[in-house]
Short mmCIF file of C-alpha atoms and ligand atoms in Angstrom, two decimals:
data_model
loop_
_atom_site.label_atom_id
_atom_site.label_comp_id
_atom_site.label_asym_id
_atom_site.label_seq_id
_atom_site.Cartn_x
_atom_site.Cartn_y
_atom_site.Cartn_z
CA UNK S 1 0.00 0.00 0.00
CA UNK S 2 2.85 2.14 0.88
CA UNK S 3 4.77 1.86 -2.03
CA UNK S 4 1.65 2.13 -4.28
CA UNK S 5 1.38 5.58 -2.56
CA UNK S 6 4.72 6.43 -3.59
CA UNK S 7 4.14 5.35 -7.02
CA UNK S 8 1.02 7.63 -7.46
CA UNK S 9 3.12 10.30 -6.38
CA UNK S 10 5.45 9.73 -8.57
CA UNK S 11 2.71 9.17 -12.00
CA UNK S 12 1.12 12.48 -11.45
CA UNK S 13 3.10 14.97 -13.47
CA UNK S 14 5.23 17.42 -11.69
CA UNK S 15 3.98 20.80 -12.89
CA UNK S 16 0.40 21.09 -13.42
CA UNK S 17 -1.36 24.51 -14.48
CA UNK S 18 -5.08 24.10 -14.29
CA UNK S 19 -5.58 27.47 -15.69
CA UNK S 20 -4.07 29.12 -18.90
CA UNK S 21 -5.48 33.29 -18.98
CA UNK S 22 -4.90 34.24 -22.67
CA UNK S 23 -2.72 37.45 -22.24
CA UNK S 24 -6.00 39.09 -23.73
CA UNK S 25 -7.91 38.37 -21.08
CA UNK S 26 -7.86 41.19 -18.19
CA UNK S 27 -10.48 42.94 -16.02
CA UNK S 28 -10.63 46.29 -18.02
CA UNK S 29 -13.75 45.85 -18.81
CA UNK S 30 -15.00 44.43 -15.26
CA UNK S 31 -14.62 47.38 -12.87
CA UNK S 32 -18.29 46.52 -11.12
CA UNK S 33 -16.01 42.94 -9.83
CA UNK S 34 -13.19 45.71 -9.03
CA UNK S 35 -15.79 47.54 -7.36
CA UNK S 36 -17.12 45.13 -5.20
CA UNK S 37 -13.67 43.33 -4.34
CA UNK S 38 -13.06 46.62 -2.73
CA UNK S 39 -16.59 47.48 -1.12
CA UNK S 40 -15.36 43.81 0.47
CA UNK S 41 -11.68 44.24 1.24
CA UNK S 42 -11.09 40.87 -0.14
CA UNK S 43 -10.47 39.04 -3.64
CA UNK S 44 -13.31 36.71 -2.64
CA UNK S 45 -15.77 37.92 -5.18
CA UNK S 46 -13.20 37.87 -8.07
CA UNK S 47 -12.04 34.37 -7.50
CA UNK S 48 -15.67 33.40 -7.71
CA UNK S 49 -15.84 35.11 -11.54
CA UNK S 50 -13.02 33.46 -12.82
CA UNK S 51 -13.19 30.09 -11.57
CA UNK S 52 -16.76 30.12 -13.07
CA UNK S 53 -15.18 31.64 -16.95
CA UNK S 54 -12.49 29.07 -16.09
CA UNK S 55 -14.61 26.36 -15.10
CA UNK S 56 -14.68 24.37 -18.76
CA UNK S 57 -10.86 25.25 -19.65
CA UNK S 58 -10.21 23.66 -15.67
CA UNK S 59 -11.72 20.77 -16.33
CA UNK S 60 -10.19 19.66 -20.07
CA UNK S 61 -6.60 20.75 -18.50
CA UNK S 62 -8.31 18.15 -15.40
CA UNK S 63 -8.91 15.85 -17.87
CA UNK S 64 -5.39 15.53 -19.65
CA UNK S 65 -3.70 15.42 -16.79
CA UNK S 66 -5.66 12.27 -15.58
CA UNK S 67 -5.06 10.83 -19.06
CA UNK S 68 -1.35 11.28 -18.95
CA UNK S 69 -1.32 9.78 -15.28
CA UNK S 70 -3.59 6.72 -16.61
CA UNK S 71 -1.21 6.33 -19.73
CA UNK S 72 1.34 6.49 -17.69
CA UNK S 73 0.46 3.99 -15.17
CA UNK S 74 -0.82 1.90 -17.80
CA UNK S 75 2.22 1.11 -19.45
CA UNK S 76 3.28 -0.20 -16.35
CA UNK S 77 0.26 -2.54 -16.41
CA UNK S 78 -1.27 -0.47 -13.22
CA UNK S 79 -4.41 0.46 -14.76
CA UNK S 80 -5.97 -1.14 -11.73
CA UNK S 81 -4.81 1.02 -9.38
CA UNK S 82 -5.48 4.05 -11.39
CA UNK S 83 -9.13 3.37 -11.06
CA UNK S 84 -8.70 2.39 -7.83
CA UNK S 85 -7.14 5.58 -6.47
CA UNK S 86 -8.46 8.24 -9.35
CA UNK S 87 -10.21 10.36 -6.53
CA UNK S 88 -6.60 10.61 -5.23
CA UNK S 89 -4.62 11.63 -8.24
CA UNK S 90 -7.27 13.93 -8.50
CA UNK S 91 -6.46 15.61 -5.42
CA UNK S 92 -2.91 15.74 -6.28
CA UNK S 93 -3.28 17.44 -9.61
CA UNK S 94 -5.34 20.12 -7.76
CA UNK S 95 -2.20 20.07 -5.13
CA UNK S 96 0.14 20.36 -7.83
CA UNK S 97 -1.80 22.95 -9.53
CA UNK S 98 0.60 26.52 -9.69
CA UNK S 99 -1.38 28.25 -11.94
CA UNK S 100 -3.52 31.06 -10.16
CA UNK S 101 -6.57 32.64 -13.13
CA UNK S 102 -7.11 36.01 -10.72
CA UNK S 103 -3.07 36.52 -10.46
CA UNK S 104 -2.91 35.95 -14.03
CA UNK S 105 -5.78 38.60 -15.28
CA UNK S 106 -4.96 40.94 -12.51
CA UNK S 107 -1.34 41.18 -13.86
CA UNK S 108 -3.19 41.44 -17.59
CA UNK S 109 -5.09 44.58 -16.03
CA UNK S 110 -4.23 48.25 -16.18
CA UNK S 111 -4.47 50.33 -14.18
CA UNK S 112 -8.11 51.54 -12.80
CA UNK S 113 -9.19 55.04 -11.92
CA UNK S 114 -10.12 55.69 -8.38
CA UNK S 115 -11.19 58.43 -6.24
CA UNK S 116 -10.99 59.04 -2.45
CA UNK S 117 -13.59 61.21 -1.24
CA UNK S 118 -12.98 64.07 1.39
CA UNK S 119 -16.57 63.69 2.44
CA UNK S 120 -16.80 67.54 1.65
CA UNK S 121 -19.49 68.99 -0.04
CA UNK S 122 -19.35 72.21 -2.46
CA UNK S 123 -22.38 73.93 -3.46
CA UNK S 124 -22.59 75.73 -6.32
CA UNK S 125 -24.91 77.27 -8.59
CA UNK S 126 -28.12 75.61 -8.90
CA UNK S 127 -31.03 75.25 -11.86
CA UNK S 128 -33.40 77.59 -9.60
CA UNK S 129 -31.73 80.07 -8.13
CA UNK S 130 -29.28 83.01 -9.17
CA UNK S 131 -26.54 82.67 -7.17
CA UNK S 132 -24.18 80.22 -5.22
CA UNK S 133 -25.41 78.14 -2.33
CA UNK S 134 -22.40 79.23 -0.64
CA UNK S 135 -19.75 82.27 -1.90
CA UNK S 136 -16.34 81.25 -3.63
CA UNK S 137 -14.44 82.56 -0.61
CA UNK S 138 -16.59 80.37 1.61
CA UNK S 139 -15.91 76.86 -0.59
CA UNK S 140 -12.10 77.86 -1.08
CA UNK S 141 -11.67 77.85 3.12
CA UNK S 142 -13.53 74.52 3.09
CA UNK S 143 -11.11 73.07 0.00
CA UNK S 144 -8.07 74.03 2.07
CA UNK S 145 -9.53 72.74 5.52
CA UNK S 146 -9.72 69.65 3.61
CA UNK S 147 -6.17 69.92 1.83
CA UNK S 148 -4.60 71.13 5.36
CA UNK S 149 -3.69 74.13 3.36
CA UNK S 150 -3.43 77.39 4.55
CA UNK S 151 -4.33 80.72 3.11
CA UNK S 152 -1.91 81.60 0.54
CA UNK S 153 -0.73 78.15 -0.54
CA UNK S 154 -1.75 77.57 -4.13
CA UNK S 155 -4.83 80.04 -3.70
CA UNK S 156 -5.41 80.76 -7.38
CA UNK S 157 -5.38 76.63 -8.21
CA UNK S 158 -8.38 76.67 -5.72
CA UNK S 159 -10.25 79.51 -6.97
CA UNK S 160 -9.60 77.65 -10.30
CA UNK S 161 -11.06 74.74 -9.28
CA UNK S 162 -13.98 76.43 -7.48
CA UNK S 163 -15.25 78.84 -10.01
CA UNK S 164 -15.12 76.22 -12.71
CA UNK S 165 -16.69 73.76 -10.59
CA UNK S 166 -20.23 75.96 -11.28
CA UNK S 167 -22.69 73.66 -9.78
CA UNK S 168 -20.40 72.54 -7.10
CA UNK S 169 -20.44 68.75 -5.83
CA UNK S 170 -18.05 66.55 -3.90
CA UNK S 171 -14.31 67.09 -3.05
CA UNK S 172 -12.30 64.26 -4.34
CA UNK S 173 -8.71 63.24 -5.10
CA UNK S 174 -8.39 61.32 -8.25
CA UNK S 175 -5.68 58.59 -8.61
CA UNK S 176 -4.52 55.36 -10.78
CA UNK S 177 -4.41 52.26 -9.30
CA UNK S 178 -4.42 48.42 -9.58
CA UNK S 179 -7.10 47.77 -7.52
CA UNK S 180 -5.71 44.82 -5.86
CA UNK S 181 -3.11 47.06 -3.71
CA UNK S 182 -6.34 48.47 -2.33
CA UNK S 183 -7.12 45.30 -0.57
CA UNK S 184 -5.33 44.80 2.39
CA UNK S 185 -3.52 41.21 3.21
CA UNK S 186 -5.65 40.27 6.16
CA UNK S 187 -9.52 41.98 5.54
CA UNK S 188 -9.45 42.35 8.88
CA UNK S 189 -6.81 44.43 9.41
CA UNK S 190 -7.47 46.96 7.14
CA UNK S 191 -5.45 49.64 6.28
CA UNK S 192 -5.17 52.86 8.31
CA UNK S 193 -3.91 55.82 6.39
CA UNK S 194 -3.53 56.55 2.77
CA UNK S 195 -1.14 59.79 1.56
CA UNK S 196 -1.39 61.29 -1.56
CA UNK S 197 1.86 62.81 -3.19
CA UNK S 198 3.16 64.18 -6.34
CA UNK S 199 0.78 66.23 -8.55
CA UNK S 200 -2.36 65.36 -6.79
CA UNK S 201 -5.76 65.55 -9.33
CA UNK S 202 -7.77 67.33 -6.99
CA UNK S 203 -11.81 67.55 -8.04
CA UNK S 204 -15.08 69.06 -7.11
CA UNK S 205 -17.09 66.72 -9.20
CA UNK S 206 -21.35 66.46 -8.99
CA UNK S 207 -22.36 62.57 -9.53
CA UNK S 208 -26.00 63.22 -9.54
CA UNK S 209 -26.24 65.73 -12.30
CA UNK S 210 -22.73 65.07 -13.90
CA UNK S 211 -20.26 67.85 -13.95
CA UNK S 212 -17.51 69.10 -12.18
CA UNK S 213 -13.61 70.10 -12.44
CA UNK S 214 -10.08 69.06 -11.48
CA UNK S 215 -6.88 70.98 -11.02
CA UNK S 216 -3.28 69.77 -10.30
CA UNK S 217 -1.14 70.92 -6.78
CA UNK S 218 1.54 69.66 -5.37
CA UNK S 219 0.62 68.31 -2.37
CA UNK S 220 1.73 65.46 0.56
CA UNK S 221 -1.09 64.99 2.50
CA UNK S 222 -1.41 61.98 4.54
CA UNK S 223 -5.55 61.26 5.91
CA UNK S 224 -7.47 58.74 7.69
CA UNK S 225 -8.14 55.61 5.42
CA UNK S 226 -11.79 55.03 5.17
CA UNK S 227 -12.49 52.61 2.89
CA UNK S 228 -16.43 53.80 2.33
CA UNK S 229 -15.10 56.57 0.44
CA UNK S 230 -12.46 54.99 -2.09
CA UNK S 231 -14.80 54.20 -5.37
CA UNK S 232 -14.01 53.06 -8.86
CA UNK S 233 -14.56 56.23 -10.74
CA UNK S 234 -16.80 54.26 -13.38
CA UNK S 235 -19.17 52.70 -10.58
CA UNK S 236 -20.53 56.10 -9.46
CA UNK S 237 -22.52 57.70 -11.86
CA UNK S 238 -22.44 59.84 -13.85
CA UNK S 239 -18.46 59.30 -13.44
CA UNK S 240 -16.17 61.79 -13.90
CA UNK S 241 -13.60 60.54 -15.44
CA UNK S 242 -15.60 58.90 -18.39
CA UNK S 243 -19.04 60.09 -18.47
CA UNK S 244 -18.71 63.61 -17.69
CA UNK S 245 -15.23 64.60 -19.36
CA UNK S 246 -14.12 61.92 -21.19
CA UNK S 247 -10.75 61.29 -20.23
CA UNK S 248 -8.07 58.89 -21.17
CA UNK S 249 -7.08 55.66 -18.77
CA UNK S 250 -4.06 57.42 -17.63
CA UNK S 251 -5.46 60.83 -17.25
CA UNK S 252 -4.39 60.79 -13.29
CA UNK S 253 -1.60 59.08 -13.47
CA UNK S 254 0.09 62.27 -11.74
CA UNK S 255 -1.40 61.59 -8.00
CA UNK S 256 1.41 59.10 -6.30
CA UNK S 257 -0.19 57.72 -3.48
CA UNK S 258 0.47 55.17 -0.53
CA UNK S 259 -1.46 53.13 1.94
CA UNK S 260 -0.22 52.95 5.67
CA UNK S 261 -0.92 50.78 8.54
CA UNK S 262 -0.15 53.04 11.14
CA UNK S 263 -3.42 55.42 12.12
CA UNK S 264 -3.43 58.97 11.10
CA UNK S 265 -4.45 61.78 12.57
CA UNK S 266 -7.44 64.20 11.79
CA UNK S 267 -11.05 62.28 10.31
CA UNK S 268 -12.35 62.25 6.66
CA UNK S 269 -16.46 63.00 6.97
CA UNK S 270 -18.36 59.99 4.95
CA UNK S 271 -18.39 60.14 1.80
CA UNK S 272 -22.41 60.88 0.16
CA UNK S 273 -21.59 58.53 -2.95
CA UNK S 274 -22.37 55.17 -1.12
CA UNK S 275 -25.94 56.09 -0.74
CA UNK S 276 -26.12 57.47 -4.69
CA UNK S 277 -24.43 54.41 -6.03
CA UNK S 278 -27.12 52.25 -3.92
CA UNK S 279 -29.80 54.47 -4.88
CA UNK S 280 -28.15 53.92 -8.75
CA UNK S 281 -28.25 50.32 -7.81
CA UNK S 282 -32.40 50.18 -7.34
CA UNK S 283 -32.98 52.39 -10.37
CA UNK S 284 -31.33 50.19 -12.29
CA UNK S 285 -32.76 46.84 -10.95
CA UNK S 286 -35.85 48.61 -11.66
CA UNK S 287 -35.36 49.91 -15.36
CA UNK S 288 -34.23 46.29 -16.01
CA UNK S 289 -37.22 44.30 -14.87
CA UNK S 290 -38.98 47.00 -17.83
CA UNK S 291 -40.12 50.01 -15.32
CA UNK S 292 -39.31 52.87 -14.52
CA UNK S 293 -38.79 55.37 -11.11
CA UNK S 294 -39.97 59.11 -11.04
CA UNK S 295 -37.26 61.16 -10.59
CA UNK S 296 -34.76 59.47 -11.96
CA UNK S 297 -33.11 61.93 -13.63
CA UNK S 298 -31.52 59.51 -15.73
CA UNK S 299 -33.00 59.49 -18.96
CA UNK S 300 -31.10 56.31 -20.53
CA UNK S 301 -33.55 54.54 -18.05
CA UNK S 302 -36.89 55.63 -19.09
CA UNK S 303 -38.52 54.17 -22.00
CA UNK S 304 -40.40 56.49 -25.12
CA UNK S 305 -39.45 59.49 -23.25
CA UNK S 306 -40.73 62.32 -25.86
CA UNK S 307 -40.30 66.20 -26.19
CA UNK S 308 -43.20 68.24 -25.32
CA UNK S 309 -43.76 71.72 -26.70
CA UNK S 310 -46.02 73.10 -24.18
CA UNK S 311 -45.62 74.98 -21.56
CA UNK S 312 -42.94 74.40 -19.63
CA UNK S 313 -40.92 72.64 -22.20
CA UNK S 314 -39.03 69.74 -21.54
CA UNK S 315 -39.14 65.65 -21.96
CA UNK S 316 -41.37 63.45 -20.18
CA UNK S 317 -41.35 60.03 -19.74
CA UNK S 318 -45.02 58.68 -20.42
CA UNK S 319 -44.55 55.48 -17.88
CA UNK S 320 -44.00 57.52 -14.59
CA UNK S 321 -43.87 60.99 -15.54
CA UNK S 322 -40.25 62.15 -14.61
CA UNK S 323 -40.03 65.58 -16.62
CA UNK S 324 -36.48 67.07 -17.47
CA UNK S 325 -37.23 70.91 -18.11
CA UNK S 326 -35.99 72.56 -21.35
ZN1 ZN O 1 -10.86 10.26 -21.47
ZN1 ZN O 2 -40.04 56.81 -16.64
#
């Protein structure tokens, strides 16, 4: 029995690799999984994707190994024992097996556009009213509370970014990253501090309506990591990056940034995007069961929406009624 152990051991092939990730394959185009992997702190929800698109390529590579070990041990006239212990070999393939799909289309990946939220909100002009829900000077002071800037450092960049920023919106620092370094080792030790360096992309951007604007300072500034306001710029809508202006993948590459596992000082307010993108989340769910929600001011998800001449003009959706004013 022993030395039949030994044998099997020795049949099964050395090197296995399960998996084989064509070097096209990469998670570009799957930043909801990115998303989610870092709502979760953990990889859990990503290994569960690929083992499922890997699933049929797993079990032909399963299946060739077990032939060569059954060839193998046939020629020795142990076919026997190859049916005898195939549960076993099995296991030792899957032992054997160095080949990881996630490590494989995470290193296929590029980079993925992030932003960390100060939790600060900027209000701007708005549809009804004339003037600014709070003066220039006003939203510059609460920029550079946020920044830890005082008066005088890089004041014009912040009147820059405040006066272009019309309609105001949410403070955030835009940066590149592979979005496994924002999962920490152990999920429950998660990380405490993250610094931004270099030519930091700082933005007022406005999710709900879709506008905003970003300038470029030279800042180290080291906050409080909370991970309920780090999103994947493409999961909040409208995003910034893409829906509102546009830009190109590396468009932020200028932010450096860090993570740290000793606490920092000062707090970081919670970020308002968690309840949009959950809000987004039920609009959605609803548009695709074939309804609609008033007051989603979405338009992609209302059906036959039509122009109206009277008075006031504007589109309206026939199903629930949301209007969007001319
Ligand atoms: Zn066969
Ligand atoms: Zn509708």
């Amino acid at each position: 029995m022993n030395r039949t152990a030994k044998q099997l051991v020795d049949y099964v092939p050395q090197y296995v690799s399960l998996y084989d990730v064509d070097y096209r394959d990469d998670l570009d185009g799957h930043e909801d999984i990115q998303e989610e992997c870092i709502r979760s702190n953990s990889l859990e929800k990503l290994y569960e994707k690929a083992y499922k698109w890997y699933e049929e390529q797993e079990s032909s590579n399963m299946h060739g190994y077990l032939e060569e070990t059954r060839k193998s041990m046939e020629s020795d006239g142990c076919a026997e024992q190859f049916e005898e212990h195939e549960d076993e070999i099995r296991e030792l393939i899957y032992d054997r097996n160095g080949s990881d799909p996630v490590k494989d289309l995470i290193r296929n990946s590029s980079v993925t556009n992030f932003f960390y939220s100060l939790g600060v909100e900027i209000s701007g002009y708005r549809t009804d009213i004339p003037w600014r829900g709070e003066s220039v000077a006003m939203a510059c002071y609460k920029v550079r509370r946020a920044l830890h800037l005082k008066k005088g450092q890089f004041d014009e960049k912040i009147e820059e970014l405040v006066e272009n920023a019309a309609y105001g919106g949410e403070l955030r620092i835009y940066f590149n990253a592979m979005f496994d370094r924002l999962v920490s080792e152990d999920a429950e030790n998660d990380f405490r501090s993250i610094r931004f360096y270099g030519n930091v992309v700082v933005a007022i951007a406005d999710s709900l309506n879709g506008s905003g604007h970003h300038v470029r300072i030279p800042l180290d500034l080291t906050l409080p990591f909370r991970r309920d306001n780090l999103f994947v710029d493409s999961q909040v809508h409208y995003s910034y990056a893409d829906e509102v202006c546009g830009m190109a993948n590396d468009w932020c590459d200028s932010t450096k940034w860090e993570t740290g596992m000793t606490p920092s000082t000062g707090s970081v307010r919670k970020s308002r995007m968690a309840e949009h993108q959950k809000q987004e989340a039920v609009y959605e769910k609803i548009f695709r069961s074939g309804k609609c929600t008033f007051g989603d001011m979405n338009f992609k998800r209302h059906r036959d929406v039509r122009y109206s001449n009277g008075y006031p003009a504007g589109c309206r959706c026939p199903h629930c009624g949301t209007f969007w004013i001319d």
